[in-house]
Amino acid sequence: QVHLVESGGGLVQAGGSLRLSCAASGGTFNSYAMGWFRQAPGQERELVAAMRSGGSTYYVDVVKGRFTISRDNAKNTVYLQMNSLKPEDTAVYYCAADPVYQNILVANTINYWGQGTHVTVSS
């Protein structure tokens, strides 16, 4: 059983930056694919960024060049660096982990989710 805890959300002005962290415990972190998802009010949850256990990454088009996913296997932590934030980035951001990278990409039967952290970008 993997337990995920996000942190780092908050209120920021448009154009600002935030770094989200997701600390994992209870599993073999370096063997898991990781993902960051977000859910805006009234919207479905969507994938923002994903990373294989081996380190390759995927980003949804709307965040390419602004967001960076990274992981520190020694700290069992995955990060999402968010720069040039826009009001439309406002959402609850969730961390996810799964042994199968494809499950992260298609948000299919993901094994483990965090509780979410709120990000609000003011205009």
PDB file of C-alpha atoms in Angstrom:
ATOM      1  CA  GLN A   1       0.000   0.000   0.000  1.00  0.00           C
ATOM      2  CA  VAL A   2       1.366   3.385  -1.054  1.00  0.00           C
ATOM      3  CA  HIS A   3       0.386   6.542   0.796  1.00  0.00           C
ATOM      4  CA  LEU A   4       0.730   9.865  -1.034  1.00  0.00           C
ATOM      5  CA  VAL A   5       0.697  13.299   0.573  1.00  0.00           C
ATOM      6  CA  GLU A   6       0.734  16.469  -1.517  1.00  0.00           C
ATOM      7  CA  SER A   7       1.882  19.872  -0.330  1.00  0.00           C
ATOM      8  CA  GLY A   8       2.853  23.223  -1.740  1.00  0.00           C
ATOM      9  CA  GLY A   9      -0.446  24.551  -2.989  1.00  0.00           C
ATOM     10  CA  GLY A  10      -1.645  28.041  -2.280  1.00  0.00           C
ATOM     11  CA  LEU A  11      -2.647  31.380  -3.710  1.00  0.00           C
ATOM     12  CA  VAL A  12      -0.417  33.026  -6.283  1.00  0.00           C
ATOM     13  CA  GLN A  13      -0.783  35.864  -8.745  1.00  0.00           C
ATOM     14  CA  ALA A  14      -0.838  35.229 -12.458  1.00  0.00           C
ATOM     15  CA  GLY A  15       2.690  34.906 -13.770  1.00  0.00           C
ATOM     16  CA  GLY A  16       3.954  33.512 -10.494  1.00  0.00           C
ATOM     17  CA  SER A  17       5.326  30.114  -9.581  1.00  0.00           C
ATOM     18  CA  LEU A  18       4.598  27.287  -7.187  1.00  0.00           C
ATOM     19  CA  ARG A  19       6.259  23.965  -6.538  1.00  0.00           C
ATOM     20  CA  LEU A  20       4.071  21.076  -5.503  1.00  0.00           C
ATOM     21  CA  SER A  21       5.514  18.110  -3.675  1.00  0.00           C
ATOM     22  CA  CYS A  22       4.143  14.615  -3.258  1.00  0.00           C
ATOM     23  CA  ALA A  23       5.747  12.445  -0.607  1.00  0.00           C
ATOM     24  CA  ALA A  24       5.229   8.710  -0.928  1.00  0.00           C
ATOM     25  CA  SER A  25       5.477   6.047   1.720  1.00  0.00           C
ATOM     26  CA  GLY A  26       4.768   2.368   2.011  1.00  0.00           C
ATOM     27  CA  GLY A  27       5.944   1.140  -1.360  1.00  0.00           C
ATOM     28  CA  THR A  28       8.892   0.848  -3.691  1.00  0.00           C
ATOM     29  CA  PHE A  29       8.764   4.416  -4.945  1.00  0.00           C
ATOM     30  CA  ASN A  30      11.395   4.105  -7.641  1.00  0.00           C
ATOM     31  CA  SER A  31       9.412   1.374  -9.374  1.00  0.00           C
ATOM     32  CA  TYR A  32       6.245   3.445  -9.746  1.00  0.00           C
ATOM     33  CA  ALA A  33       5.133   5.708 -12.529  1.00  0.00           C
ATOM     34  CA  MET A  34       3.936   9.000 -11.113  1.00  0.00           C
ATOM     35  CA  GLY A  35       1.483  11.571 -12.318  1.00  0.00           C
ATOM     36  CA  TRP A  36       0.033  14.944 -11.472  1.00  0.00           C
ATOM     37  CA  PHE A  37      -3.620  15.524 -12.207  1.00  0.00           C
ATOM     38  CA  ARG A  38      -5.871  18.489 -11.601  1.00  0.00           C
ATOM     39  CA  GLN A  39      -9.559  19.098 -11.235  1.00  0.00           C
ATOM     40  CA  ALA A  40     -11.070  22.533 -11.616  1.00  0.00           C
ATOM     41  CA  PRO A  41     -14.533  23.316 -10.217  1.00  0.00           C
ATOM     42  CA  GLY A  42     -17.178  21.728 -12.382  1.00  0.00           C
ATOM     43  CA  GLN A  43     -14.594  19.988 -14.532  1.00  0.00           C
ATOM     44  CA  GLU A  44     -13.362  16.446 -14.833  1.00  0.00           C
ATOM     45  CA  ARG A  45     -10.010  15.440 -13.434  1.00  0.00           C
ATOM     46  CA  GLU A  46      -7.301  15.711 -16.089  1.00  0.00           C
ATOM     47  CA  LEU A  47      -3.730  14.569 -16.408  1.00  0.00           C
ATOM     48  CA  VAL A  48      -1.195  17.391 -16.261  1.00  0.00           C
ATOM     49  CA  ALA A  49       2.157  15.598 -16.254  1.00  0.00           C
ATOM     50  CA  ALA A  50       3.503  12.077 -15.877  1.00  0.00           C
ATOM     51  CA  MET A  51       6.839  10.441 -15.330  1.00  0.00           C
ATOM     52  CA  ARG A  52       7.963   6.862 -15.835  1.00  0.00           C
ATOM     53  CA  SER A  53       9.995   5.141 -13.189  1.00  0.00           C
ATOM     54  CA  GLY A  54      12.890   5.484 -15.606  1.00  0.00           C
ATOM     55  CA  GLY A  55      12.460   9.229 -15.857  1.00  0.00           C
ATOM     56  CA  SER A  56      10.852   9.970 -19.209  1.00  0.00           C
ATOM     57  CA  THR A  57       8.056  12.489 -19.035  1.00  0.00           C
ATOM     58  CA  TYR A  58       4.784  13.508 -20.607  1.00  0.00           C
ATOM     59  CA  TYR A  59       2.981  16.861 -20.433  1.00  0.00           C
ATOM     60  CA  VAL A  60      -0.420  17.941 -21.576  1.00  0.00           C
ATOM     61  CA  ASP A  61      -0.080  20.639 -24.233  1.00  0.00           C
ATOM     62  CA  VAL A  62      -1.473  23.490 -22.133  1.00  0.00           C
ATOM     63  CA  VAL A  63       1.327  23.217 -19.580  1.00  0.00           C
ATOM     64  CA  LYS A  64       4.269  22.404 -21.846  1.00  0.00           C
ATOM     65  CA  GLY A  65       7.100  24.830 -21.294  1.00  0.00           C
ATOM     66  CA  ARG A  66       5.596  26.055 -18.018  1.00  0.00           C
ATOM     67  CA  PHE A  67       5.390  22.972 -15.785  1.00  0.00           C
ATOM     68  CA  THR A  68       8.126  20.475 -14.964  1.00  0.00           C
ATOM     69  CA  ILE A  69       7.668  17.120 -13.274  1.00  0.00           C
ATOM     70  CA  SER A  70      10.627  15.606 -11.470  1.00  0.00           C
ATOM     71  CA  ARG A  71      11.304  12.957  -8.885  1.00  0.00           C
ATOM     72  CA  ASP A  72      13.828  12.354  -6.140  1.00  0.00           C
ATOM     73  CA  ASN A  73      13.896   8.628  -5.494  1.00  0.00           C
ATOM     74  CA  ALA A  74      16.119   9.082  -2.461  1.00  0.00           C
ATOM     75  CA  LYS A  75      13.390  11.193  -0.868  1.00  0.00           C
ATOM     76  CA  ASN A  76      10.443   9.203  -2.246  1.00  0.00           C
ATOM     77  CA  THR A  77       9.087  12.465  -3.591  1.00  0.00           C
ATOM     78  CA  VAL A  78       7.757  13.731  -6.892  1.00  0.00           C
ATOM     79  CA  TYR A  79       7.535  17.425  -7.679  1.00  0.00           C
ATOM     80  CA  LEU A  80       5.625  19.659 -10.030  1.00  0.00           C
ATOM     81  CA  GLN A  81       7.303  22.983 -10.686  1.00  0.00           C
ATOM     82  CA  MET A  82       4.730  25.376 -12.076  1.00  0.00           C
ATOM     83  CA  ASN A  83       5.879  28.618 -13.663  1.00  0.00           C
ATOM     84  CA  SER A  84       4.064  31.379 -15.525  1.00  0.00           C
ATOM     85  CA  LEU A  85       0.860  30.397 -13.815  1.00  0.00           C
ATOM     86  CA  LYS A  86      -2.455  31.454 -15.309  1.00  0.00           C
ATOM     87  CA  PRO A  87      -5.891  31.802 -13.726  1.00  0.00           C
ATOM     88  CA  GLU A  88      -6.995  28.772 -15.724  1.00  0.00           C
ATOM     89  CA  ASP A  89      -4.452  26.681 -13.811  1.00  0.00           C
ATOM     90  CA  THR A  90      -6.634  27.094 -10.720  1.00  0.00           C
ATOM     91  CA  ALA A  91      -7.628  23.617  -9.537  1.00  0.00           C
ATOM     92  CA  VAL A  92      -7.099  20.950  -6.954  1.00  0.00           C
ATOM     93  CA  TYR A  93      -3.914  19.128  -7.893  1.00  0.00           C
ATOM     94  CA  TYR A  94      -3.583  15.426  -7.173  1.00  0.00           C
ATOM     95  CA  CYS A  95      -0.606  13.144  -7.151  1.00  0.00           C
ATOM     96  CA  ALA A  96      -1.003   9.577  -8.411  1.00  0.00           C
ATOM     97  CA  ALA A  97       1.162   6.477  -8.455  1.00  0.00           C
ATOM     98  CA  ASP A  98       0.871   3.221 -10.345  1.00  0.00           C
ATOM     99  CA  PRO A  99       3.214   0.415 -11.339  1.00  0.00           C
ATOM    100  CA  VAL A 100       1.953   0.731 -14.911  1.00  0.00           C
ATOM    101  CA  TYR A 101       2.810   3.961 -16.749  1.00  0.00           C
ATOM    102  CA  GLN A 102      -0.029   3.500 -19.209  1.00  0.00           C
ATOM    103  CA  ASN A 103      -2.500   3.568 -16.339  1.00  0.00           C
ATOM    104  CA  ILE A 104      -1.254   7.034 -15.428  1.00  0.00           C
ATOM    105  CA  LEU A 105      -1.491   8.279 -19.007  1.00  0.00           C
ATOM    106  CA  VAL A 106      -5.073   7.163 -19.453  1.00  0.00           C
ATOM    107  CA  ALA A 107      -6.094   7.689 -15.802  1.00  0.00           C
ATOM    108  CA  ASN A 108      -7.256   4.111 -15.800  1.00  0.00           C
ATOM    109  CA  THR A 109      -7.594   2.175 -12.559  1.00  0.00           C
ATOM    110  CA  ILE A 110      -4.799   4.095 -10.921  1.00  0.00           C
ATOM    111  CA  ASN A 111      -3.832   2.341  -7.760  1.00  0.00           C
ATOM    112  CA  TYR A 112      -2.896   5.234  -5.519  1.00  0.00           C
ATOM    113  CA  TRP A 113      -4.031   8.842  -5.152  1.00  0.00           C
ATOM    114  CA  GLY A 114      -3.146  11.647  -2.805  1.00  0.00           C
ATOM    115  CA  GLN A 115      -5.711  13.815  -1.106  1.00  0.00           C
ATOM    116  CA  GLY A 116      -5.071  16.861  -3.278  1.00  0.00           C
ATOM    117  CA  THR A 117      -3.707  20.348  -2.763  1.00  0.00           C
ATOM    118  CA  HIS A 118      -5.441  23.546  -3.810  1.00  0.00           C
ATOM    119  CA  VAL A 119      -3.854  25.937  -6.255  1.00  0.00           C
ATOM    120  CA  THR A 120      -5.489  29.309  -6.867  1.00  0.00           C
ATOM    121  CA  VAL A 121      -4.110  31.732  -9.425  1.00  0.00           C
ATOM    122  CA  SER A 122      -5.471  35.243  -9.229  1.00  0.00           C
ATOM    123  CA  SER A 123      -5.595  37.561 -12.210  1.00  0.00           C
TER     124      SER A 123
END
